[in-house]
Tab-separated table of C-alpha atoms (C1' of nucleotides) in Angstrom:
chain	number	residue	atom	x	y	z
A	1	MET	CA	7.378	11.851	4.847
A	2	ARG	CA	9.392	8.805	3.799
A	3	GLU	CA	8.838	7.138	7.166
A	4	PHE	CA	5.159	8.002	7.030
A	5	ILE	CA	4.798	6.367	3.623
A	6	ALA	CA	6.690	3.333	4.909
A	7	VAL	CA	3.937	3.024	7.494
A	8	THR	CA	1.103	3.481	4.995
A	9	LYS	CA	2.694	0.876	2.733
A	10	ALA	CA	3.094	-1.484	5.678
A	11	LEU	CA	-0.621	-1.104	6.382
A	12	ALA	CA	-1.560	-1.836	2.760
A	13	ASP	CA	-1.693	-5.585	3.258
A	14	GLU	CA	-4.383	-7.476	5.093
A	15	ASN	CA	-2.028	-10.047	6.579
A	16	ARG	CA	0.131	-7.352	8.100
A	17	VAL	CA	-2.893	-5.566	9.495
A	18	ARG	CA	-3.973	-8.830	11.058
A	19	VAL	CA	-0.577	-9.219	12.688
A	20	LEU	CA	-0.746	-5.740	14.173
A	21	MET	CA	-4.220	-6.390	15.502
A	22	ALA	CA	-3.061	-9.675	17.023
A	23	LEU	CA	-0.128	-7.960	18.713
A	24	ARG	CA	-2.385	-5.535	20.526
A	25	HIS	CA	-3.093	-8.316	23.017
A	26	GLY	CA	0.585	-8.722	23.701
A	27	GLU	CA	3.784	-10.152	22.331
A	28	LEU	CA	3.782	-13.047	19.901
A	29	CYS	CA	6.463	-15.387	18.715
A	30	ALA	CA	7.231	-15.641	14.982
A	31	CYS	CA	5.932	-19.221	14.993
A	32	GLN	CA	2.613	-18.112	16.468
A	33	ILE	CA	2.267	-15.396	13.858
A	34	GLN	CA	3.049	-17.866	11.135
A	35	GLU	CA	0.443	-20.242	12.495
A	36	LEU	CA	-2.124	-17.472	12.702
A	37	LEU	CA	-1.586	-16.304	9.134
A	38	GLN	CA	-1.193	-19.812	7.705
A	39	LEU	CA	1.626	-18.596	5.486
A	40	ALA	CA	5.008	-20.051	4.689
A	41	PRO	CA	7.735	-19.221	7.219
A	42	SER	CA	9.600	-17.178	4.654
A	43	THR	CA	6.520	-15.108	3.800
A	44	THR	CA	5.817	-14.468	7.437
A	45	SER	CA	9.401	-13.409	7.986
A	46	LYS	CA	9.215	-11.046	5.047
A	47	HIS	CA	6.044	-9.414	6.375
A	48	MET	CA	7.585	-8.957	9.799
A	49	GLN	CA	10.624	-7.404	8.189
A	50	ILE	CA	8.439	-4.801	6.518
A	51	LEU	CA	6.695	-4.019	9.809
A	52	TYR	CA	10.007	-3.872	11.631
A	53	GLN	CA	11.548	-1.512	9.123
A	54	ALA	CA	8.521	0.744	9.343
A	55	ARG	CA	9.053	0.713	13.132
A	56	MET	CA	5.602	-0.682	13.648
A	57	VAL	CA	6.898	-3.639	15.643
A	58	GLU	CA	9.793	-4.285	17.955
A	59	SER	CA	11.473	-7.639	18.405
A	60	ARG	CA	13.628	-9.569	20.834
A	61	LYS	CA	15.325	-12.862	20.375
A	62	VAL	CA	15.172	-15.642	22.948
A	63	GLY	CA	17.315	-18.499	21.794
A	64	ARG	CA	15.971	-19.696	18.516
A	65	TRP	CA	12.764	-17.734	18.976
A	66	VAL	CA	11.934	-14.200	17.905
A	67	HIS	CA	9.189	-12.388	19.755
A	68	TYR	CA	7.451	-9.402	18.223
A	69	ARG	CA	5.454	-6.736	20.006
A	70	LEU	CA	3.936	-3.337	19.282
A	71	PRO	CA	6.372	-0.453	19.800
A	72	GLU	CA	6.631	1.771	22.826
A	73	PRO	CA	5.474	5.299	22.078
A	74	VAL	CA	8.398	7.419	20.950
A	75	PRO	CA	8.296	11.249	20.758
A	76	GLY	CA	8.371	12.339	17.163
A	77	TRP	CA	6.894	9.063	15.970
A	78	GLU	CA	3.370	9.598	17.183
A	79	PHE	CA	2.010	8.806	13.747
A	80	ILE	CA	2.890	5.176	14.329
A	81	THR	CA	0.997	4.733	17.575
A	82	GLU	CA	-1.799	6.860	16.158
A	83	SER	CA	-2.076	4.516	13.185
A	84	LEU	CA	-2.232	1.534	15.547
A	85	ASP	CA	-5.005	3.239	17.522
A	86	TRP	CA	-6.804	3.885	14.251
A	87	LEU	CA	-6.613	0.178	13.410
A	88	GLU	CA	-7.877	-0.892	16.819
A	89	ARG	CA	-10.792	1.532	16.898
A	90	ASN	CA	-12.058	0.476	13.512
A	91	LEU	CA	-11.171	-3.178	13.146
A	92	LYS	CA	-11.614	-4.703	16.578
A	93	ASP	CA	-15.227	-5.644	15.847
A	94	THR	CA	-14.712	-6.990	12.333
A	95	SER	CA	-15.293	-10.669	11.775
A	96	ILE	CA	-11.816	-11.444	10.464
A	97	ILE	CA	-10.153	-9.930	13.493
A	98	GLN	CA	-12.617	-11.516	15.888
A	99	ALA	CA	-11.971	-14.905	14.320
A	100	ASP	CA	-8.250	-14.272	14.703
A	101	ASP	CA	-8.744	-13.251	18.337
A	102	GLU	CA	-10.566	-16.512	18.960
A	103	ARG	CA	-7.767	-18.573	17.459
A	104	LEU	CA	-5.204	-16.521	19.320
A	105	LYS	CA	-6.568	-17.688	22.615
A	106	SER	CA	-5.564	-21.260	21.969
A	107	LEU	CA	-2.444	-20.222	20.096
A	108	ARG	CA	-1.239	-18.251	23.079
A	109	ALA	CA	-2.101	-20.953	25.574
A	110	LYS	CA	-0.981	-24.203	24.101
A	111	ASN	CA	1.481	-23.260	21.509
A	112	ARG	CA	3.889	-21.780	23.886
A	113	GLN	CA	4.699	-25.400	24.435
A	114	GLU	CA	3.912	-27.025	21.144
A	115	LEU	CA	4.889	-24.325	18.735
A	116	CYS	CA	7.692	-22.782	20.727
A	117	PRO	CA	9.019	-25.572	22.921
B	1	MET	CA	-12.342	-4.995	6.411
B	2	ARG	CA	-12.245	-4.868	2.623
B	3	GLU	CA	-13.138	-1.188	2.599
B	4	PHE	CA	-10.584	-0.513	5.284
B	5	ILE	CA	-7.854	-2.161	3.235
B	6	ALA	CA	-8.972	-0.167	0.199
B	7	VAL	CA	-8.217	2.925	2.262
B	8	THR	CA	-4.847	1.704	3.481
B	9	LYS	CA	-3.894	0.788	-0.074
B	10	ALA	CA	-5.037	4.205	-1.302
B	11	LEU	CA	-2.753	5.794	1.288
B	12	ALA	CA	0.218	3.698	0.213
B	13	ASP	CA	1.332	6.101	-2.485
B	14	GLU	CA	2.968	9.459	-1.922
B	15	ASN	CA	1.222	11.170	-4.800
B	16	ARG	CA	-2.186	10.168	-3.513
B	17	VAL	CA	-1.293	11.348	-0.021
B	18	ARG	CA	-0.243	14.670	-1.511
B	19	VAL	CA	-3.598	14.975	-3.263
B	20	LEU	CA	-5.477	14.346	-0.046
B	21	MET	CA	-3.379	16.922	1.789
B	22	ALA	CA	-3.999	19.424	-0.995
B	23	LEU	CA	-7.743	18.837	-0.842
B	24	ARG	CA	-7.891	19.713	2.825
B	25	HIS	CA	-7.818	23.364	1.772
B	26	GLY	CA	-10.833	22.855	-0.456
B	27	GLU	CA	-11.976	21.465	-3.745
B	28	LEU	CA	-9.623	21.114	-6.691
B	29	CYS	CA	-10.176	20.492	-10.356
B	30	ALA	CA	-8.556	17.488	-12.031
B	31	CYS	CA	-6.352	19.812	-14.066
B	32	GLN	CA	-5.066	21.518	-10.927
B	33	ILE	CA	-4.282	18.172	-9.337
B	34	GLN	CA	-2.488	17.091	-12.476
B	35	GLU	CA	-0.475	20.288	-12.475
B	36	LEU	CA	0.397	19.894	-8.818
B	37	LEU	CA	1.595	16.298	-9.198
B	38	GLN	CA	3.292	16.887	-12.549
B	39	LEU	CA	2.004	13.569	-13.813
B	40	ALA	CA	0.407	12.544	-17.075
B	41	PRO	CA	-3.355	13.129	-17.252
B	42	SER	CA	-4.010	9.396	-17.411
B	43	THR	CA	-1.922	8.730	-14.319
B	44	THR	CA	-3.640	11.477	-12.402
B	45	SER	CA	-7.007	10.132	-13.416
B	46	LYS	CA	-6.062	6.655	-12.290
B	47	HIS	CA	-4.950	7.921	-8.888
B	48	MET	CA	-8.185	9.823	-8.426
B	49	GLN	CA	-10.118	6.716	-9.381
B	50	ILE	CA	-8.411	4.773	-6.611
B	51	LEU	CA	-9.207	7.523	-4.106
B	52	TYR	CA	-12.777	7.728	-5.345
B	53	GLN	CA	-13.344	4.001	-5.087
B	54	ALA	CA	-11.955	4.012	-1.561
B	55	ARG	CA	-14.469	6.801	-0.835
B	56	MET	CA	-11.685	9.121	0.183
B	57	VAL	CA	-12.774	11.765	-2.314
B	58	GLU	CA	-16.037	12.899	-3.810
B	59	SER	CA	-16.404	14.437	-7.241
B	60	ARG	CA	-18.731	16.594	-9.286
B	61	LYS	CA	-18.645	17.347	-12.964
B	62	VAL	CA	-19.075	20.834	-14.376
B	63	GLY	CA	-18.992	20.676	-18.143
B	64	ARG	CA	-15.694	19.258	-19.156
B	65	TRP	CA	-14.270	19.747	-15.675
B	66	VAL	CA	-14.253	17.360	-12.742
B	67	HIS	CA	-13.842	18.781	-9.272
B	68	TYR	CA	-12.675	16.647	-6.390
B	69	ARG	CA	-13.093	17.305	-2.699
B	70	LEU	CA	-12.695	15.460	0.601
B	71	PRO	CA	-15.805	13.501	1.618
B	72	GLU	CA	-18.460	14.595	4.058
B	73	PRO	CA	-18.368	12.547	7.253
B	74	VAL	CA	-20.651	9.550	6.956
B	75	PRO	CA	-21.768	7.420	9.941
B	76	GLY	CA	-20.182	4.008	9.743
B	77	TRP	CA	-17.291	5.324	7.680
B	78	GLU	CA	-15.476	7.171	10.427
B	79	PHE	CA	-12.257	5.362	9.579
B	80	ILE	CA	-12.016	7.468	6.446
B	81	THR	CA	-12.245	10.846	8.100
B	82	GLU	CA	-10.070	9.577	10.918
B	83	SER	CA	-7.410	8.603	8.389
B	84	LEU	CA	-7.593	12.072	6.849
B	85	ASP	CA	-7.192	13.645	10.299
B	86	TRP	CA	-4.220	11.372	10.862
B	87	LEU	CA	-2.626	12.622	7.638
B	88	GLU	CA	-3.233	16.257	8.488
B	89	ARG	CA	-1.891	16.041	12.036
B	90	ASN	CA	1.310	14.389	10.963
B	91	LEU	CA	2.085	15.765	7.514
B	92	LYS	CA	1.006	19.375	7.552
B	93	ASP	CA	4.464	20.536	8.657
B	94	THR	CA	6.508	18.358	6.331
B	95	SER	CA	8.509	20.064	3.632
B	96	ILE	CA	6.889	18.262	0.711
B	97	ILE	CA	3.415	19.250	1.817
B	98	GLN	CA	4.457	22.798	2.634
B	99	ALA	CA	5.987	23.143	-0.812
B	100	ASP	CA	2.765	21.841	-2.295
B	101	ASP	CA	0.752	24.302	-0.207
B	102	GLU	CA	2.881	27.134	-1.556
B	103	ARG	CA	2.318	26.081	-5.164
B	104	LEU	CA	-1.359	25.564	-4.480
B	105	LYS	CA	-1.785	29.212	-3.703
B	106	SER	CA	-0.978	30.243	-7.229
B	107	LEU	CA	-2.614	27.174	-8.705
B	108	ARG	CA	-5.863	28.043	-7.000
B	109	ALA	CA	-5.695	31.698	-7.916
B	110	LYS	CA	-4.620	31.913	-11.514
B	111	ASN	CA	-5.350	28.535	-12.834
B	112	ARG	CA	-9.029	28.824	-12.375
B	113	GLN	CA	-8.684	30.881	-15.474
B	114	GLU	CA	-5.708	29.447	-17.231
B	115	LEU	CA	-5.993	25.794	-16.379
B	116	CYS	CA	-9.745	25.537	-16.226
B	117	PRO	CA	-11.019	28.307	-18.468
C	1	DA	C1'	31.149	-32.059	15.667
C	2	DC	C1'	26.682	-33.372	14.583
C	3	DT	C1'	21.732	-32.969	14.766
C	4	DA	C1'	17.511	-30.589	15.255
C	5	DG	C1'	14.619	-26.681	15.166
C	6	DA	C1'	13.430	-21.710	14.332
C	7	DT	C1'	14.082	-18.046	11.448
C	8	DT	C1'	15.916	-15.505	7.695
C	9	DT	C1'	17.684	-14.978	3.067
C	10	DC	C1'	17.627	-16.177	-1.636
C	11	DG	C1'	15.754	-17.112	-6.093
C	12	DA	C1'	11.848	-17.826	-8.905
C	13	DC	C1'	7.199	-17.041	-10.063
C	14	DT	C1'	2.906	-14.622	-10.183
C	15	DA	C1'	0.205	-10.703	-9.233
C	16	DT	C1'	-0.240	-5.928	-8.546
C	17	DT	C1'	0.819	-1.216	-9.216
C	18	DG	C1'	2.615	3.320	-11.007
C	19	DA	C1'	3.848	5.526	-15.178
C	20	DC	C1'	3.201	6.760	-19.961
C	21	DG	C1'	1.102	7.489	-24.689
C	22	DA	C1'	-2.772	6.519	-27.606
C	23	DA	C1'	-7.534	6.024	-28.090
C	24	DT	C1'	-12.019	7.125	-26.516
C	25	DC	C1'	-15.661	9.750	-24.404
C	26	DA	C1'	-18.093	13.891	-22.966
C	27	DA	C1'	-18.739	18.715	-23.325
C	28	DC	C1'	-18.404	23.003	-25.714
C	29	DG	C1'	-18.205	26.566	-29.268
C	30	DA	C1'	-18.036	28.015	-34.075
D	1	DT	C1'	-21.391	19.020	-37.828
D	2	DC	C1'	-16.734	19.496	-36.878
D	3	DG	C1'	-12.807	20.691	-34.317
D	4	DT	C1'	-11.110	21.536	-29.771
D	5	DT	C1'	-10.572	20.625	-24.978
D	6	DG	C1'	-10.623	18.093	-20.468
D	7	DA	C1'	-10.871	13.734	-18.510
D	8	DT	C1'	-11.109	8.795	-18.648
D	9	DT	C1'	-10.069	4.248	-20.419
D	10	DC	C1'	-7.050	1.117	-22.641
D	11	DG	C1'	-2.769	-1.121	-23.591
D	12	DT	C1'	2.010	-1.540	-22.596
D	13	DC	C1'	6.046	-1.540	-19.839
D	14	DA	C1'	8.852	-1.499	-15.804
D	15	DA	C1'	8.956	-1.729	-11.034
D	16	DT	C1'	7.216	-3.428	-6.889
D	17	DA	C1'	5.123	-6.723	-3.904
D	18	DG	C1'	3.223	-11.275	-2.082
D	19	DT	C1'	4.060	-16.086	-2.121
D	20	DC	C1'	6.501	-20.341	-2.150
D	21	DG	C1'	10.330	-23.831	-1.647
D	22	DA	C1'	15.179	-24.352	-1.036
D	23	DA	C1'	19.227	-22.941	1.030
D	24	DA	C1'	21.570	-20.566	4.512
D	25	DT	C1'	22.062	-18.922	9.106
D	26	DC	C1'	21.542	-18.966	13.924
D	27	DT	C1'	20.727	-21.244	18.310
D	28	DA	C1'	20.627	-25.078	21.456
D	29	DG	C1'	21.424	-29.764	22.925
D	30	DT	C1'	23.995	-34.069	22.894
DNA sequence: ACTAGATTTCGACTATTGACGAATCAACGA
DNA sequence: TCGTTGATTCGTCAATAGTCGAAATCTAGT
């Protein structure tokens, strides 16, 4: 129950929901997430920490850069992937997410070089 | 998106999740919910208000008594019933909910008379 | 070792939220 | 009408949460 509530609390913020929706297209670097959300680096880091602790994202470090992605399905933790499916089904056509998806195209293309050199 | 976040915020509290799980067995009166949660009447009322405004519960008034129940499915609001299904699938076997279910048996039986005379 | 860049941690501030008791409102019965 | 009861609203407090800038940490290159 405690882990479940950690997930529901993680979902109770629009910026974090936007991050999860962005990650459904594939891994993103912390700098790309920060650029997407237009938040301070520290705020972005704090949000990612909450998602990480709720096991809603996984991360790997490449040099200075941290890449986040959605988690692999794990037996016993189906409620996490189910919640992510629930987000996708219901939010993929909303204007905020579609605007984010649009911006993500350029963010993913060019900012691999400019944002994460 | 705003309504969706209202739902995720409503889910971000254990007591409110417990209420929703309790309501899956059928309608409850405010006094029964209050008894189940062991919270002050004002706190209980505030929680139910949050659930009501997120459209996660419906209510009807009978004299002094207010009865709450889970909402009927409404086209365009599938994310609500989907969230409730998500709760049920993943929490019905947890100890907190099972303990609640046990207490609900007596609450539903006797307290129709003692709690809501 | 020094510099630069990315990220995290820290501290402060503001906003939000959960909890309570008191006050208020609505309904009911004498 | 008045007193009682159930529920809601209001006000207060403490805790939590989102945000920022500064500082610290980590990594890489020279």
